């Protein structure tokens, strides 16, 4: 065997060995990445039921839960606050956040880009009006383009199904506003009707005493945290353990 042939065989052997080693190496799991980073990135949006700042500082159900989860993992909480549920979902799908904790409703059918933790609160989407205005009893009572919706509050597929039942039904989507802002607009008489989750309506009644639910737009749905849907469920398992623990201890109810 010539010197050149031996050299070629040796180089080929090294190349195959490298491919074999790199192929066998596993990338860190979702949980390991969080622990190595020493930081959990949680995305949420402003709202009375999610996250807000009062005279005492940062608060809100999602903020409190996310902070407790970070403590459980022994890492720093990095909170990312965006405008609405659509932006929350996008950051998860793009890998820019680890957990979506922005009042995300858990679908009853599989949502491929995201996978959900345990449901921890049941809510309904409601049509909201001001007491000084006439109360609608169905979508047919709402004039075209008089219903205002924060982006991500109602899936487009749901709106299209509702339109099949009520052909005159139409709506206005606000990509730069959240539910709280729309409730404020209804309170101030700037818009006639809006869609909001029932928990947001209850928590804002003190600030917006004139708003009322006219009727339910959808049935009850559970809220849940969501993460990017991959074959790795290490972070999801920790979320399940965390919610199971705080539920059993009564902390979630508190």
Tab-separated table of C-alpha atoms in Angstrom:
chain	number	residue	atom	x	y	z
A	1	UNK	CA	0.000	0.000	0.000
A	2	UNK	CA	1.451	3.368	-1.021
A	3	UNK	CA	2.112	6.237	1.364
A	4	UNK	CA	-0.632	8.301	-0.303
A	5	UNK	CA	-3.144	5.466	0.109
A	6	UNK	CA	-2.301	5.048	3.797
A	7	UNK	CA	-2.659	8.788	4.344
A	8	UNK	CA	-6.063	8.804	2.584
A	9	UNK	CA	-7.343	5.887	4.687
A	10	UNK	CA	-6.179	7.611	7.881
A	11	UNK	CA	-7.915	10.901	6.993
A	12	UNK	CA	-11.072	8.987	6.096
A	13	UNK	CA	-10.951	7.179	9.444
A	14	UNK	CA	-10.657	10.466	11.337
A	15	UNK	CA	-13.572	11.946	9.383
A	16	UNK	CA	-15.799	8.956	10.119
A	17	UNK	CA	-14.814	9.014	13.784
A	18	UNK	CA	-15.708	12.740	14.005
A	19	UNK	CA	-19.088	12.181	12.366
A	20	UNK	CA	-19.770	9.284	14.718
A	21	UNK	CA	-18.889	11.315	17.807
A	22	UNK	CA	-20.853	14.399	16.798
A	23	UNK	CA	-23.805	12.262	15.805
A	24	UNK	CA	-23.872	10.610	19.210
A	25	UNK	CA	-23.588	13.834	21.195
A	26	UNK	CA	-26.905	15.108	22.548
A	27	UNK	CA	-27.809	18.765	22.788
A	28	UNK	CA	-28.929	19.926	26.242
A	29	UNK	CA	-32.606	19.417	27.076
A	30	UNK	CA	-34.956	22.384	27.456
A	31	UNK	CA	-34.638	22.131	31.222
A	32	UNK	CA	-30.835	21.799	31.104
A	33	UNK	CA	-30.604	24.908	28.908
A	34	UNK	CA	-32.563	26.890	31.493
A	35	UNK	CA	-30.406	25.587	34.360
A	36	UNK	CA	-27.154	26.229	32.465
A	37	UNK	CA	-28.325	29.735	31.566
A	38	UNK	CA	-29.422	30.236	35.195
A	39	UNK	CA	-32.414	32.105	33.848
A	40	UNK	CA	-35.992	31.235	32.863
A	41	UNK	CA	-37.444	33.466	30.129
A	42	UNK	CA	-41.190	33.896	30.638
A	43	UNK	CA	-43.285	35.923	28.218
A	44	UNK	CA	-46.567	37.526	29.280
A	45	UNK	CA	-48.607	40.625	28.521
A	46	UNK	CA	-50.071	43.502	30.526
A	47	UNK	CA	-53.394	42.853	32.187
A	48	UNK	CA	-55.115	42.615	35.567
A	49	UNK	CA	-55.029	38.797	35.434
A	50	UNK	CA	-51.479	38.481	34.105
A	51	UNK	CA	-48.975	41.228	34.939
A	52	UNK	CA	-49.105	44.869	35.986
A	53	UNK	CA	-47.234	47.394	38.117
A	54	UNK	CA	-48.924	49.089	41.070
A	55	UNK	CA	-47.645	51.256	43.922
A	56	UNK	CA	-45.928	48.219	45.454
A	57	UNK	CA	-44.192	47.146	42.248
A	58	UNK	CA	-44.662	44.222	39.867
A	59	UNK	CA	-47.625	41.932	40.512
A	60	UNK	CA	-50.326	39.853	38.793
A	61	UNK	CA	-51.184	36.153	38.874
A	62	UNK	CA	-48.865	35.120	36.040
A	63	UNK	CA	-45.993	37.144	37.487
A	64	UNK	CA	-46.444	35.558	40.928
A	65	UNK	CA	-46.610	32.035	39.491
A	66	UNK	CA	-43.593	32.583	37.205
A	67	UNK	CA	-41.574	33.977	40.106
A	68	UNK	CA	-42.397	30.945	42.277
A	69	UNK	CA	-41.428	28.601	39.432
A	70	UNK	CA	-38.070	30.373	38.992
A	71	UNK	CA	-37.412	30.000	42.723
A	72	UNK	CA	-38.246	26.290	42.489
A	73	UNK	CA	-35.658	25.855	39.718
A	74	UNK	CA	-33.110	28.050	41.482
A	75	UNK	CA	-32.765	30.426	38.541
A	76	UNK	CA	-33.424	34.087	37.768
A	77	UNK	CA	-36.781	35.134	36.328
A	78	UNK	CA	-36.461	37.115	33.105
A	79	UNK	CA	-39.917	38.493	32.302
A	80	UNK	CA	-40.705	39.589	28.749
A	81	UNK	CA	-43.815	41.794	28.537
A	82	UNK	CA	-45.527	42.155	25.152
A	83	UNK	CA	-48.808	43.623	23.884
A	84	UNK	CA	-51.089	40.614	23.457
A	85	UNK	CA	-51.478	36.835	23.264
A	86	UNK	CA	-50.395	36.673	19.612
A	87	UNK	CA	-46.997	38.166	20.446
A	88	UNK	CA	-46.720	35.818	23.418
A	89	UNK	CA	-47.179	32.799	21.129
A	90	UNK	CA	-44.729	34.115	18.525
A	91	UNK	CA	-41.871	34.415	21.029
A	92	UNK	CA	-42.398	30.789	22.092
A	93	UNK	CA	-42.505	29.506	18.516
A	94	UNK	CA	-39.346	31.473	17.649
A	95	UNK	CA	-37.463	30.173	20.690
A	96	UNK	CA	-37.060	33.650	22.217
A	97	UNK	CA	-38.871	32.628	25.417
A	98	UNK	CA	-39.068	29.385	27.395
A	99	UNK	CA	-42.615	29.673	28.784
A	100	UNK	CA	-45.745	31.524	27.690
A	101	UNK	CA	-47.653	32.650	30.778
A	102	UNK	CA	-49.907	35.277	29.290
A	103	UNK	CA	-53.409	34.064	29.984
A	104	UNK	CA	-53.171	31.500	27.172
A	105	UNK	CA	-56.288	29.384	26.685
A	106	UNK	CA	-55.546	25.706	26.185
A	107	UNK	CA	-57.202	24.430	22.990
A	108	UNK	CA	-59.188	21.222	23.107
A	109	UNK	CA	-57.502	20.161	19.859
A	110	UNK	CA	-53.746	19.789	19.349
A	111	UNK	CA	-51.855	22.996	18.559
A	112	UNK	CA	-48.700	21.772	16.836
A	113	UNK	CA	-46.342	24.713	17.541
A	114	UNK	CA	-46.961	24.674	21.299
A	115	UNK	CA	-47.638	22.152	24.040
A	116	UNK	CA	-49.528	23.028	27.220
A	117	UNK	CA	-49.143	22.446	30.924
A	118	UNK	CA	-52.021	21.789	33.344
A	119	UNK	CA	-55.080	24.025	33.173
A	120	UNK	CA	-55.210	26.214	36.279
A	121	UNK	CA	-58.168	28.546	35.716
A	122	UNK	CA	-61.363	28.318	33.661
A	123	UNK	CA	-62.498	31.382	31.730
A	124	UNK	CA	-64.975	32.328	29.008
A	125	UNK	CA	-64.706	34.931	26.259
A	126	UNK	CA	-67.439	37.501	26.769
A	127	UNK	CA	-69.010	40.344	24.801
A	128	UNK	CA	-68.599	43.476	26.924
A	129	UNK	CA	-70.734	46.625	26.773
A	130	UNK	CA	-71.288	49.809	28.802
A	131	UNK	CA	-74.387	50.024	30.978
A	132	UNK	CA	-75.437	53.309	29.318
A	133	UNK	CA	-75.691	51.477	25.969
A	134	UNK	CA	-78.238	48.945	24.815
A	135	UNK	CA	-77.333	45.379	25.796
A	136	UNK	CA	-77.034	42.976	22.854
A	137	UNK	CA	-78.243	39.419	23.343
A	138	UNK	CA	-76.592	37.844	20.261
A	139	UNK	CA	-74.105	38.627	17.510
A	140	UNK	CA	-76.997	39.569	15.239
A	141	UNK	CA	-77.668	42.536	17.543
A	142	UNK	CA	-74.198	44.017	16.961
A	143	UNK	CA	-73.819	46.356	14.006
A	144	UNK	CA	-70.965	45.587	11.543
A	145	UNK	CA	-67.471	46.558	12.748
A	146	UNK	CA	-68.732	47.597	16.194
A	147	UNK	CA	-67.052	44.677	17.992
A	148	UNK	CA	-63.421	45.310	18.954
A	149	UNK	CA	-60.957	42.514	19.755
A	150	UNK	CA	-57.343	42.533	20.948
A	151	UNK	CA	-55.158	40.453	18.660
A	152	UNK	CA	-54.932	36.865	19.903
A	153	UNK	CA	-57.997	37.038	22.174
A	154	UNK	CA	-60.161	35.025	19.772
A	155	UNK	CA	-58.710	32.591	17.182
A	156	UNK	CA	-59.537	33.566	13.612
A	157	UNK	CA	-60.995	30.092	13.042
A	158	UNK	CA	-63.489	30.715	15.873
A	159	UNK	CA	-64.503	34.083	14.411
A	160	UNK	CA	-65.045	32.536	10.990
A	161	UNK	CA	-67.261	29.805	12.455
A	162	UNK	CA	-69.309	32.436	14.273
A	163	UNK	CA	-69.699	34.364	11.026
A	164	UNK	CA	-71.126	31.260	9.349
A	165	UNK	CA	-73.927	31.302	11.926
A	166	UNK	CA	-74.356	35.110	11.807
A	167	UNK	CA	-73.429	36.326	8.272
A	168	UNK	CA	-73.720	40.017	9.232
A	169	UNK	CA	-71.140	39.583	11.997
A	170	UNK	CA	-67.882	41.507	11.536
A	171	UNK	CA	-65.144	42.725	13.854
A	172	UNK	CA	-62.131	45.009	14.265
A	173	UNK	CA	-58.800	43.503	15.380
A	174	UNK	CA	-56.389	45.693	17.385
A	175	UNK	CA	-52.811	44.354	17.041
A	176	UNK	CA	-51.395	47.043	19.365
A	177	UNK	CA	-53.853	46.779	22.258
A	178	UNK	CA	-54.589	44.293	25.045
A	179	UNK	CA	-57.889	43.368	26.694
A	180	UNK	CA	-57.447	45.906	29.480
A	181	UNK	CA	-57.070	48.779	27.015
A	182	UNK	CA	-60.209	47.736	25.150
A	183	UNK	CA	-62.169	47.477	28.393
A	184	UNK	CA	-61.059	51.013	29.199
A	185	UNK	CA	-62.268	52.162	25.770
A	186	UNK	CA	-65.693	50.604	26.415
A	187	UNK	CA	-65.816	52.265	29.845
A	188	UNK	CA	-65.019	55.650	28.288
A	189	UNK	CA	-67.555	55.200	25.490
A	190	UNK	CA	-64.868	55.161	22.756
A	191	UNK	CA	-66.117	51.815	21.396
A	192	UNK	CA	-69.476	50.105	21.854
A	193	UNK	CA	-68.460	46.478	22.336
A	194	UNK	CA	-65.315	44.455	23.026
A	195	UNK	CA	-64.336	40.839	23.679
A	196	UNK	CA	-62.527	39.993	26.909
A	197	UNK	CA	-61.865	36.997	29.127
A	198	UNK	CA	-64.217	36.703	32.101
A	199	UNK	CA	-61.385	36.885	34.656
A	200	UNK	CA	-60.178	40.211	33.193
A	201	UNK	CA	-63.717	41.587	33.412
A	202	UNK	CA	-64.072	40.601	37.078
A	203	UNK	CA	-60.692	42.029	38.073
A	204	UNK	CA	-61.248	45.374	36.311
A	205	UNK	CA	-64.744	46.098	37.629
A	206	UNK	CA	-63.255	48.307	40.340
A	207	UNK	CA	-61.486	50.453	37.742
A	208	UNK	CA	-64.242	50.305	35.117
A	209	UNK	CA	-67.528	50.186	37.071
A	210	UNK	CA	-69.778	50.765	34.035
A	211	UNK	CA	-68.759	47.716	31.988
A	212	UNK	CA	-70.823	44.539	31.992
A	213	UNK	CA	-70.794	41.195	30.166
A	214	UNK	CA	-73.633	41.047	27.620
A	215	UNK	CA	-73.300	37.323	26.804
A	216	UNK	CA	-70.690	34.609	26.450
A	217	UNK	CA	-69.035	34.387	23.045
A	218	UNK	CA	-67.478	30.967	23.722
A	219	UNK	CA	-67.773	28.229	26.312
A	220	UNK	CA	-65.459	27.746	29.322
A	221	UNK	CA	-61.785	27.076	28.495
A	222	UNK	CA	-58.792	26.368	30.757
A	223	UNK	CA	-55.834	28.726	30.942
A	224	UNK	CA	-52.426	27.058	30.886
A	225	UNK	CA	-48.737	27.746	30.433
A	226	UNK	CA	-47.305	26.784	27.058
A	227	UNK	CA	-43.859	25.890	25.743
A	228	UNK	CA	-42.481	25.084	22.310
A	229	UNK	CA	-43.673	21.674	21.173
A	230	UNK	CA	-40.680	19.359	20.711
A	231	UNK	CA	-39.925	15.738	21.548
A	232	UNK	CA	-38.149	16.987	24.680
A	233	UNK	CA	-40.660	17.276	27.530
A	234	UNK	CA	-38.176	17.931	30.359
A	235	UNK	CA	-39.386	21.486	31.005
A	236	UNK	CA	-43.023	20.470	30.613
A	237	UNK	CA	-42.588	17.802	33.318
A	238	UNK	CA	-41.190	20.413	35.717
A	239	UNK	CA	-44.166	22.684	34.981
A	240	UNK	CA	-46.547	19.795	35.692
A	241	UNK	CA	-44.783	19.019	38.989
A	242	UNK	CA	-44.863	22.695	39.989
A	243	UNK	CA	-48.571	23.160	39.283
A	244	UNK	CA	-49.375	19.871	40.988
A	245	UNK	CA	-47.477	20.958	44.106
A	246	UNK	CA	-49.022	24.450	44.442
A	247	UNK	CA	-52.492	23.027	43.753
A	248	UNK	CA	-52.105	20.337	46.420
A	249	UNK	CA	-50.731	22.847	48.949
A	250	UNK	CA	-53.536	25.340	48.263
A	251	UNK	CA	-51.155	28.071	47.064
A	252	UNK	CA	-52.811	28.309	43.655
A	253	UNK	CA	-56.218	28.866	45.237
A	254	UNK	CA	-54.739	31.554	47.509
